[in-house]
């Protein structure tokens, strides 16, 4: 399948060929803060599946495991877009809210349940991890 | 809303990189989830989690960048974010210049957050889990 999406203002577009290698929901404090919500939802793809146009800004931070995480957002509208982790350098995560159509999405795993806000509800049938 | 559901808060937080600080002192006027397309794009998730507050109860320190768009309401909404890390800081609805929309996820301690409704449920996705609260196609009034 070919999937497309863009940020809120349209400065950044992306398209993806094929299926995601992983679909996840993360409630860690970093994801909570960077979205302003209770979690991020991401679909992960091999980088060679993904084509992007337009400029993003990048914020680098260190994960609990000591890896480098780079989160990318649109510098014009602030939309949360992509994330990369030095632990898996061939893979890129795309924030699901930015896809034009996301009917295919369903998280396979919920991460950092220990940091989930009490008001953020989850699907109890999905594999839940307290941390990673 | 009763005083119980409008908690008296004194919250301090900052964006992910620390360049922007926010302090809120007061009671939210209401709290909501919004599944509109704009909130989905901006957050990268299925819905935003917002407290409507008085601008005078909120103090923001540090440089922010902003993006203004005409919302489904027909009025402009401006979203302010940290230019260095992209953390959403505050939303500003043009038709209510004295009010602000504060993202609950900005705060480490957010047990006080108790959304009363889902707005713009018409664009909600099946994969996005919502609490059992009243949901409206667009605004609550409609």
PDB file of C-alpha atoms in Angstrom:
ATOM      1  CA  UNK A   1       0.000   0.000   0.000  1.00  0.00           C
ATOM      2  CA  UNK A   2       1.007   3.643  -0.470  1.00  0.00           C
ATOM      3  CA  UNK A   3       0.362   5.892   2.505  1.00  0.00           C
ATOM      4  CA  UNK A   4       0.574   9.676   2.490  1.00  0.00           C
ATOM      5  CA  UNK A   5       0.452  12.413   5.065  1.00  0.00           C
ATOM      6  CA  UNK A   6       1.535  15.913   5.951  1.00  0.00           C
ATOM      7  CA  UNK A   7       1.883  18.332   8.799  1.00  0.00           C
ATOM      8  CA  UNK A   8      -0.808  20.786   9.880  1.00  0.00           C
ATOM      9  CA  UNK A   9       0.409  23.623   7.604  1.00  0.00           C
ATOM     10  CA  UNK A  10       1.482  21.477   4.636  1.00  0.00           C
ATOM     11  CA  UNK A  11       5.183  22.480   4.641  1.00  0.00           C
ATOM     12  CA  UNK A  12       6.200  18.845   5.199  1.00  0.00           C
ATOM     13  CA  UNK A  13       4.749  15.947   3.207  1.00  0.00           C
ATOM     14  CA  UNK A  14       5.612  12.267   3.282  1.00  0.00           C
ATOM     15  CA  UNK A  15       4.714   9.084   1.485  1.00  0.00           C
ATOM     16  CA  UNK A  16       5.315   5.479   2.493  1.00  0.00           C
ATOM     17  CA  UNK A  17       5.407   2.306   0.398  1.00  0.00           C
ATOM     18  CA  UNK A  18       4.430  -0.971   2.035  1.00  0.00           C
ATOM     19  CA  UNK A  19       3.470  -2.141   5.488  1.00  0.00           C
ATOM     20  CA  UNK A  20       4.712  -0.825   8.844  1.00  0.00           C
ATOM     21  CA  UNK A  21       7.297  -2.983  10.616  1.00  0.00           C
ATOM     22  CA  UNK A  22       5.828  -2.020  14.006  1.00  0.00           C
ATOM     23  CA  UNK A  23       2.916  -0.051  15.431  1.00  0.00           C
ATOM     24  CA  UNK A  24       3.076   1.270  18.974  1.00  0.00           C
ATOM     25  CA  UNK A  25       1.591   3.624  21.544  1.00  0.00           C
ATOM     26  CA  UNK A  26       3.946   5.186  24.110  1.00  0.00           C
ATOM     27  CA  UNK A  27       3.005   6.914  27.362  1.00  0.00           C
ATOM     28  CA  UNK A  28       6.511   7.903  28.472  1.00  0.00           C
ATOM     29  CA  UNK A  29       6.999  11.355  29.948  1.00  0.00           C
ATOM     30  CA  UNK A  30       8.896  12.538  26.853  1.00  0.00           C
ATOM     31  CA  UNK A  31       6.127  11.463  24.455  1.00  0.00           C
ATOM     32  CA  UNK A  32       3.489  12.965  26.739  1.00  0.00           C
ATOM     33  CA  UNK A  33       5.221  16.325  26.824  1.00  0.00           C
ATOM     34  CA  UNK A  34       6.154  16.410  23.117  1.00  0.00           C
ATOM     35  CA  UNK A  35       2.529  15.803  22.070  1.00  0.00           C
ATOM     36  CA  UNK A  36       0.807  17.694  24.893  1.00  0.00           C
ATOM     37  CA  UNK A  37      -1.457  14.634  25.272  1.00  0.00           C
ATOM     38  CA  UNK A  38      -1.361  11.336  27.194  1.00  0.00           C
ATOM     39  CA  UNK A  39       0.710   9.416  24.622  1.00  0.00           C
ATOM     40  CA  UNK A  40       2.144   9.260  21.115  1.00  0.00           C
ATOM     41  CA  UNK A  41       0.967   6.741  18.517  1.00  0.00           C
ATOM     42  CA  UNK A  42       3.544   5.803  15.924  1.00  0.00           C
ATOM     43  CA  UNK A  43       3.893   3.529  12.925  1.00  0.00           C
ATOM     44  CA  UNK A  44       7.466   2.466  12.217  1.00  0.00           C
ATOM     45  CA  UNK A  45       8.862   1.816   8.736  1.00  0.00           C
ATOM     46  CA  UNK A  46      12.219   1.017   7.208  1.00  0.00           C
ATOM     47  CA  UNK A  47      13.727   4.326   6.132  1.00  0.00           C
ATOM     48  CA  UNK A  48      13.918   3.190   2.493  1.00  0.00           C
ATOM     49  CA  UNK A  49      10.105   2.853   2.516  1.00  0.00           C
ATOM     50  CA  UNK A  50       9.658   6.539   3.338  1.00  0.00           C
ATOM     51  CA  UNK A  51      10.022   9.669   1.180  1.00  0.00           C
ATOM     52  CA  UNK A  52       9.712  13.112   2.744  1.00  0.00           C
ATOM     53  CA  UNK A  53       9.587  16.626   1.289  1.00  0.00           C
ATOM     54  CA  UNK A  54       9.964  19.898   3.192  1.00  0.00           C
ATOM     55  CA  UNK A  55      12.141  20.857   6.106  1.00  0.00           C
ATOM     56  CA  UNK A  56      11.758  19.614   9.642  1.00  0.00           C
ATOM     57  CA  UNK A  57      13.414  20.741  12.844  1.00  0.00           C
ATOM     58  CA  UNK A  58      15.052  18.114  15.045  1.00  0.00           C
ATOM     59  CA  UNK A  59      15.292  17.770  18.810  1.00  0.00           C
ATOM     60  CA  UNK A  60      17.848  15.320  20.187  1.00  0.00           C
ATOM     61  CA  UNK A  61      17.529  13.656  23.564  1.00  0.00           C
ATOM     62  CA  UNK A  62      18.758  10.542  25.348  1.00  0.00           C
ATOM     63  CA  UNK A  63      16.460   7.590  26.045  1.00  0.00           C
ATOM     64  CA  UNK A  64      16.284   5.624  29.316  1.00  0.00           C
ATOM     65  CA  UNK A  65      18.564   3.039  27.709  1.00  0.00           C
ATOM     66  CA  UNK A  66      21.156   5.648  26.774  1.00  0.00           C
ATOM     67  CA  UNK A  67      20.379   5.727  23.060  1.00  0.00           C
ATOM     68  CA  UNK A  68      20.027   8.926  21.079  1.00  0.00           C
ATOM     69  CA  UNK A  69      16.477   9.799  20.090  1.00  0.00           C
ATOM     70  CA  UNK A  70      15.828  12.434  17.428  1.00  0.00           C
ATOM     71  CA  UNK A  71      12.285  13.749  17.208  1.00  0.00           C
ATOM     72  CA  UNK A  72      11.353  15.847  14.189  1.00  0.00           C
ATOM     73  CA  UNK A  73       8.617  18.435  13.948  1.00  0.00           C
ATOM     74  CA  UNK A  74       7.567  21.051  11.427  1.00  0.00           C
ATOM     75  CA  UNK A  75       9.311  24.335  12.198  1.00  0.00           C
ATOM     76  CA  UNK A  76       6.433  26.309  10.716  1.00  0.00           C
ATOM     77  CA  UNK A  77       3.416  24.757  12.458  1.00  0.00           C
ATOM     78  CA  UNK A  78       4.985  22.610  15.199  1.00  0.00           C
ATOM     79  CA  UNK A  79       3.307  19.351  14.126  1.00  0.00           C
ATOM     80  CA  UNK A  80       4.871  16.225  15.593  1.00  0.00           C
ATOM     81  CA  UNK A  81       6.125  14.141  12.655  1.00  0.00           C
ATOM     82  CA  UNK A  82       9.033  11.670  12.816  1.00  0.00           C
ATOM     83  CA  UNK A  83      11.273   9.997  15.362  1.00  0.00           C
ATOM     84  CA  UNK A  84      14.508   8.049  15.089  1.00  0.00           C
ATOM     85  CA  UNK A  85      16.430   6.036  17.674  1.00  0.00           C
ATOM     86  CA  UNK A  86      20.139   5.183  17.398  1.00  0.00           C
ATOM     87  CA  UNK A  87      19.284   1.664  18.603  1.00  0.00           C
ATOM     88  CA  UNK A  88      17.402   1.019  15.338  1.00  0.00           C
ATOM     89  CA  UNK A  89      19.116   3.288  12.781  1.00  0.00           C
ATOM     90  CA  UNK A  90      17.340   1.816   9.748  1.00  0.00           C
ATOM     91  CA  UNK A  91      13.856   2.569  11.105  1.00  0.00           C
ATOM     92  CA  UNK A  92      11.783   5.757  11.325  1.00  0.00           C
ATOM     93  CA  UNK A  93       8.609   6.327  13.357  1.00  0.00           C
ATOM     94  CA  UNK A  94       5.791   8.449  11.969  1.00  0.00           C
ATOM     95  CA  UNK A  95       3.192  10.071  14.235  1.00  0.00           C
ATOM     96  CA  UNK A  96      -0.091   8.463  13.179  1.00  0.00           C
ATOM     97  CA  UNK A  97      -2.164  11.644  13.527  1.00  0.00           C
ATOM     98  CA  UNK A  98      -0.345  13.115  10.509  1.00  0.00           C
ATOM     99  CA  UNK A  99      -1.417  10.401   8.024  1.00  0.00           C
ATOM    100  CA  UNK A 100      -4.149  11.366   5.540  1.00  0.00           C
ATOM    101  CA  UNK A 101      -5.814   8.019   6.232  1.00  0.00           C
ATOM    102  CA  UNK A 102      -4.974   5.867   9.251  1.00  0.00           C
ATOM    103  CA  UNK A 103      -7.769   3.263   9.176  1.00  0.00           C
ATOM    104  CA  UNK A 104      -5.069   0.580   8.859  1.00  0.00           C
ATOM    105  CA  UNK A 105      -3.483   1.520  12.182  1.00  0.00           C
ATOM    106  CA  UNK A 106      -3.794  -0.512  15.375  1.00  0.00           C
ATOM    107  CA  UNK A 107      -1.143  -0.438  18.119  1.00  0.00           C
ATOM    108  CA  UNK A 108       0.480  -3.850  18.669  1.00  0.00           C
ATOM    109  CA  UNK A 109       2.033  -2.785  21.930  1.00  0.00           C
ATOM    110  CA  UNK A 110       1.603  -0.116  24.603  1.00  0.00           C
ATOM    111  CA  UNK A 111       4.860   1.131  26.147  1.00  0.00           C
ATOM    112  CA  UNK A 112       5.576   2.925  29.406  1.00  0.00           C
ATOM    113  CA  UNK A 113       2.242   2.044  30.982  1.00  0.00           C
ATOM    114  CA  UNK A 114       3.874   3.015  34.302  1.00  0.00           C
ATOM    115  CA  UNK A 115       3.940   6.654  33.165  1.00  0.00           C
ATOM    116  CA  UNK A 116       0.415   6.700  31.702  1.00  0.00           C
ATOM    117  CA  UNK A 117      -1.754   9.551  33.060  1.00  0.00           C
ATOM    118  CA  UNK A 118      -4.826   8.227  34.922  1.00  0.00           C
ATOM    119  CA  UNK A 119      -7.148  10.023  32.497  1.00  0.00           C
ATOM    120  CA  UNK A 120      -5.674   8.473  29.349  1.00  0.00           C
ATOM    121  CA  UNK A 121      -7.580   5.302  28.463  1.00  0.00           C
ATOM    122  CA  UNK A 122      -6.126   2.277  26.683  1.00  0.00           C
ATOM    123  CA  UNK A 123      -7.389  -0.795  24.874  1.00  0.00           C
ATOM    124  CA  UNK A 124      -7.064  -3.597  27.499  1.00  0.00           C
ATOM    125  CA  UNK A 125      -6.591  -6.226  24.766  1.00  0.00           C
ATOM    126  CA  UNK A 126      -3.278  -4.708  23.615  1.00  0.00           C
ATOM    127  CA  UNK A 127       0.011  -6.035  24.972  1.00  0.00           C
ATOM    128  CA  UNK A 128       0.955  -3.639  27.787  1.00  0.00           C
ATOM    129  CA  UNK A 129       4.495  -3.031  29.041  1.00  0.00           C
ATOM    130  CA  UNK A 130       5.227  -1.046  32.189  1.00  0.00           C
ATOM    131  CA  UNK A 131       8.367   0.359  30.557  1.00  0.00           C
ATOM    132  CA  UNK A 132       9.945  -0.547  27.181  1.00  0.00           C
TER     133      UNK A 132
ATOM    134  CA  UNK B   1     -18.741  22.828  36.709  1.00  0.00           C
ATOM    135  CA  UNK B   2     -18.570  22.312  40.441  1.00  0.00           C
ATOM    136  CA  UNK B   3     -15.502  23.292  42.435  1.00  0.00           C
ATOM    137  CA  UNK B   4     -14.723  19.602  42.717  1.00  0.00           C
ATOM    138  CA  UNK B   5     -14.419  19.261  38.955  1.00  0.00           C
ATOM    139  CA  UNK B   6     -12.755  22.666  38.701  1.00  0.00           C
ATOM    140  CA  UNK B   7      -9.717  22.051  40.853  1.00  0.00           C
ATOM    141  CA  UNK B   8      -7.719  24.953  42.238  1.00  0.00           C
ATOM    142  CA  UNK B   9      -4.338  24.455  40.627  1.00  0.00           C
ATOM    143  CA  UNK B  10      -0.815  25.806  40.855  1.00  0.00           C
ATOM    144  CA  UNK B  11       1.152  24.071  38.103  1.00  0.00           C
ATOM    145  CA  UNK B  12       4.632  24.708  36.790  1.00  0.00           C
ATOM    146  CA  UNK B  13       6.214  22.994  33.842  1.00  0.00           C
ATOM    147  CA  UNK B  14       8.484  23.474  30.880  1.00  0.00           C
ATOM    148  CA  UNK B  15       8.931  22.185  27.357  1.00  0.00           C
ATOM    149  CA  UNK B  16      11.071  19.110  26.635  1.00  0.00           C
ATOM    150  CA  UNK B  17      14.292  21.101  26.103  1.00  0.00           C
ATOM    151  CA  UNK B  18      13.645  23.589  28.918  1.00  0.00           C
ATOM    152  CA  UNK B  19      13.660  26.762  26.771  1.00  0.00           C
ATOM    153  CA  UNK B  20      10.027  27.599  27.560  1.00  0.00           C
ATOM    154  CA  UNK B  21       8.479  27.587  31.035  1.00  0.00           C
ATOM    155  CA  UNK B  22       4.780  27.709  31.873  1.00  0.00           C
ATOM    156  CA  UNK B  23       2.958  28.382  35.129  1.00  0.00           C
ATOM    157  CA  UNK B  24      -0.778  28.137  35.632  1.00  0.00           C
ATOM    158  CA  UNK B  25      -2.438  29.364  38.821  1.00  0.00           C
ATOM    159  CA  UNK B  26      -6.200  29.078  38.978  1.00  0.00           C
ATOM    160  CA  UNK B  27      -9.134  26.875  37.958  1.00  0.00           C
ATOM    161  CA  UNK B  28      -9.718  25.528  34.460  1.00  0.00           C
ATOM    162  CA  UNK B  29     -13.029  26.811  33.034  1.00  0.00           C
ATOM    163  CA  UNK B  30     -13.600  23.442  31.379  1.00  0.00           C
ATOM    164  CA  UNK B  31     -11.611  20.469  30.100  1.00  0.00           C
ATOM    165  CA  UNK B  32     -12.078  18.549  26.872  1.00  0.00           C
ATOM    166  CA  UNK B  33     -10.739  16.144  24.291  1.00  0.00           C
ATOM    167  CA  UNK B  34     -10.722  17.322  20.682  1.00  0.00           C
ATOM    168  CA  UNK B  35     -10.593  14.927  17.705  1.00  0.00           C
ATOM    169  CA  UNK B  36     -10.568  17.592  14.986  1.00  0.00           C
ATOM    170  CA  UNK B  37      -8.169  17.102  12.078  1.00  0.00           C
ATOM    171  CA  UNK B  38      -6.108  20.120  13.135  1.00  0.00           C
ATOM    172  CA  UNK B  39      -5.509  18.721  16.634  1.00  0.00           C
ATOM    173  CA  UNK B  40      -4.665  15.301  15.157  1.00  0.00           C
ATOM    174  CA  UNK B  41      -2.072  16.843  12.832  1.00  0.00           C
ATOM    175  CA  UNK B  42      -0.589  19.134  15.473  1.00  0.00           C
ATOM    176  CA  UNK B  43      -0.246  16.447  18.170  1.00  0.00           C
ATOM    177  CA  UNK B  44       0.407  13.486  15.864  1.00  0.00           C
ATOM    178  CA  UNK B  45      -2.185  11.551  17.883  1.00  0.00           C
ATOM    179  CA  UNK B  46      -5.924  10.816  17.740  1.00  0.00           C
ATOM    180  CA  UNK B  47      -7.026  13.699  19.956  1.00  0.00           C
ATOM    181  CA  UNK B  48      -5.771  16.652  21.957  1.00  0.00           C
ATOM    182  CA  UNK B  49      -6.293  16.918  25.728  1.00  0.00           C
ATOM    183  CA  UNK B  50      -7.073  20.511  26.651  1.00  0.00           C
ATOM    184  CA  UNK B  51      -7.936  22.689  29.626  1.00  0.00           C
ATOM    185  CA  UNK B  52      -9.638  25.990  28.823  1.00  0.00           C
ATOM    186  CA  UNK B  53      -8.141  28.615  31.131  1.00  0.00           C
ATOM    187  CA  UNK B  54      -8.065  32.374  31.623  1.00  0.00           C
ATOM    188  CA  UNK B  55      -5.084  34.033  29.932  1.00  0.00           C
ATOM    189  CA  UNK B  56      -4.552  36.065  33.112  1.00  0.00           C
ATOM    190  CA  UNK B  57      -3.982  32.828  35.106  1.00  0.00           C
ATOM    191  CA  UNK B  58      -1.178  31.726  32.811  1.00  0.00           C
ATOM    192  CA  UNK B  59       2.428  32.870  32.557  1.00  0.00           C
ATOM    193  CA  UNK B  60       4.687  31.744  29.700  1.00  0.00           C
ATOM    194  CA  UNK B  61       8.399  32.527  29.744  1.00  0.00           C
ATOM    195  CA  UNK B  62      10.771  31.949  26.860  1.00  0.00           C
ATOM    196  CA  UNK B  63      10.560  32.278  23.080  1.00  0.00           C
ATOM    197  CA  UNK B  64       7.717  30.509  21.283  1.00  0.00           C
ATOM    198  CA  UNK B  65       6.906  30.160  17.618  1.00  0.00           C
ATOM    199  CA  UNK B  66       3.281  30.180  16.490  1.00  0.00           C
ATOM    200  CA  UNK B  67       1.070  29.000  13.680  1.00  0.00           C
ATOM    201  CA  UNK B  68      -2.368  30.466  12.992  1.00  0.00           C
ATOM    202  CA  UNK B  69      -5.095  28.650  11.112  1.00  0.00           C
ATOM    203  CA  UNK B  70      -8.794  29.190  10.536  1.00  0.00           C
ATOM    204  CA  UNK B  71     -10.451  26.428  12.524  1.00  0.00           C
ATOM    205  CA  UNK B  72     -13.707  24.607  11.743  1.00  0.00           C
ATOM    206  CA  UNK B  73     -15.419  27.279  13.863  1.00  0.00           C
ATOM    207  CA  UNK B  74     -14.542  29.858  11.186  1.00  0.00           C
ATOM    208  CA  UNK B  75     -12.375  31.664  13.717  1.00  0.00           C
ATOM    209  CA  UNK B  76      -8.604  31.729  13.897  1.00  0.00           C
ATOM    210  CA  UNK B  77      -6.722  29.549  16.365  1.00  0.00           C
ATOM    211  CA  UNK B  78      -3.051  30.161  17.058  1.00  0.00           C
ATOM    212  CA  UNK B  79      -0.904  27.313  18.375  1.00  0.00           C
ATOM    213  CA  UNK B  80       2.293  28.284  20.184  1.00  0.00           C
ATOM    214  CA  UNK B  81       5.164  25.813  20.450  1.00  0.00           C
ATOM    215  CA  UNK B  82       8.816  25.716  21.448  1.00  0.00           C
ATOM    216  CA  UNK B  83      10.944  26.447  18.352  1.00  0.00           C
ATOM    217  CA  UNK B  84      13.753  24.192  19.630  1.00  0.00           C
ATOM    218  CA  UNK B  85      11.921  21.010  20.662  1.00  0.00           C
ATOM    219  CA  UNK B  86       8.420  21.477  19.213  1.00  0.00           C
ATOM    220  CA  UNK B  87       6.608  20.963  22.527  1.00  0.00           C
ATOM    221  CA  UNK B  88       3.096  22.440  22.238  1.00  0.00           C
ATOM    222  CA  UNK B  89       2.773  25.189  24.862  1.00  0.00           C
ATOM    223  CA  UNK B  90      -0.594  26.921  24.475  1.00  0.00           C
ATOM    224  CA  UNK B  91      -3.443  27.555  22.044  1.00  0.00           C
ATOM    225  CA  UNK B  92      -5.131  30.901  21.534  1.00  0.00           C
ATOM    226  CA  UNK B  93      -8.696  31.102  20.134  1.00  0.00           C
ATOM    227  CA  UNK B  94      -9.121  34.457  18.347  1.00  0.00           C
ATOM    228  CA  UNK B  95     -12.820  34.811  19.199  1.00  0.00           C
ATOM    229  CA  UNK B  96     -12.045  34.541  22.926  1.00  0.00           C
ATOM    230  CA  UNK B  97      -8.959  36.749  23.386  1.00  0.00           C
ATOM    231  CA  UNK B  98      -9.003  36.349  27.188  1.00  0.00           C
ATOM    232  CA  UNK B  99      -8.878  32.536  27.084  1.00  0.00           C
ATOM    233  CA  UNK B 100      -6.181  29.979  26.355  1.00  0.00           C
ATOM    234  CA  UNK B 101      -6.106  26.242  25.621  1.00  0.00           C
ATOM    235  CA  UNK B 102      -3.553  24.445  27.754  1.00  0.00           C
ATOM    236  CA  UNK B 103      -2.368  20.927  26.777  1.00  0.00           C
ATOM    237  CA  UNK B 104      -2.685  18.588  29.781  1.00  0.00           C
ATOM    238  CA  UNK B 105       0.365  16.599  28.655  1.00  0.00           C
ATOM    239  CA  UNK B 106       2.626  19.578  29.288  1.00  0.00           C
ATOM    240  CA  UNK B 107       2.413  18.819  33.008  1.00  0.00           C
ATOM    241  CA  UNK B 108       4.098  15.948  34.822  1.00  0.00           C
ATOM    242  CA  UNK B 109       1.382  15.867  37.468  1.00  0.00           C
ATOM    243  CA  UNK B 110      -1.913  15.931  35.603  1.00  0.00           C
ATOM    244  CA  UNK B 111      -4.186  13.830  37.839  1.00  0.00           C
ATOM    245  CA  UNK B 112      -6.432  16.903  38.022  1.00  0.00           C
ATOM    246  CA  UNK B 113      -7.314  16.578  34.330  1.00  0.00           C
ATOM    247  CA  UNK B 114     -10.931  15.404  33.965  1.00  0.00           C
ATOM    248  CA  UNK B 115     -12.308  15.955  30.453  1.00  0.00           C
ATOM    249  CA  UNK B 116     -16.083  16.524  30.319  1.00  0.00           C
ATOM    250  CA  UNK B 117     -16.632  15.962  26.621  1.00  0.00           C
ATOM    251  CA  UNK B 118     -15.151  15.013  23.266  1.00  0.00           C
ATOM    252  CA  UNK B 119     -15.570  17.632  20.560  1.00  0.00           C
ATOM    253  CA  UNK B 120     -15.233  17.054  16.810  1.00  0.00           C
ATOM    254  CA  UNK B 121     -15.933  13.372  17.350  1.00  0.00           C
ATOM    255  CA  UNK B 122     -16.923  13.203  13.655  1.00  0.00           C
ATOM    256  CA  UNK B 123     -13.233  12.780  12.749  1.00  0.00           C
ATOM    257  CA  UNK B 124     -12.414  10.348  15.566  1.00  0.00           C
ATOM    258  CA  UNK B 125     -10.474   7.203  14.558  1.00  0.00           C
ATOM    259  CA  UNK B 126     -11.428   3.692  15.677  1.00  0.00           C
ATOM    260  CA  UNK B 127      -7.881   3.056  16.932  1.00  0.00           C
ATOM    261  CA  UNK B 128      -8.086   5.985  19.347  1.00  0.00           C
ATOM    262  CA  UNK B 129      -9.487   4.960  22.730  1.00  0.00           C
ATOM    263  CA  UNK B 130     -11.751   7.522  24.412  1.00  0.00           C
ATOM    264  CA  UNK B 131     -13.298   7.607  27.890  1.00  0.00           C
ATOM    265  CA  UNK B 132     -17.057   7.178  28.286  1.00  0.00           C
ATOM    266  CA  UNK B 133     -17.979  10.875  28.257  1.00  0.00           C
ATOM    267  CA  UNK B 134     -20.402  12.845  26.069  1.00  0.00           C
ATOM    268  CA  UNK B 135     -19.164  13.154  22.484  1.00  0.00           C
ATOM    269  CA  UNK B 136     -20.255  15.822  20.015  1.00  0.00           C
ATOM    270  CA  UNK B 137     -19.917  15.840  16.236  1.00  0.00           C
ATOM    271  CA  UNK B 138     -18.553  19.375  16.324  1.00  0.00           C
ATOM    272  CA  UNK B 139     -18.986  21.706  19.276  1.00  0.00           C
ATOM    273  CA  UNK B 140     -21.019  20.971  22.362  1.00  0.00           C
ATOM    274  CA  UNK B 141     -23.641  23.526  21.294  1.00  0.00           C
ATOM    275  CA  UNK B 142     -24.370  21.767  18.018  1.00  0.00           C
TER     276      UNK B 142
END
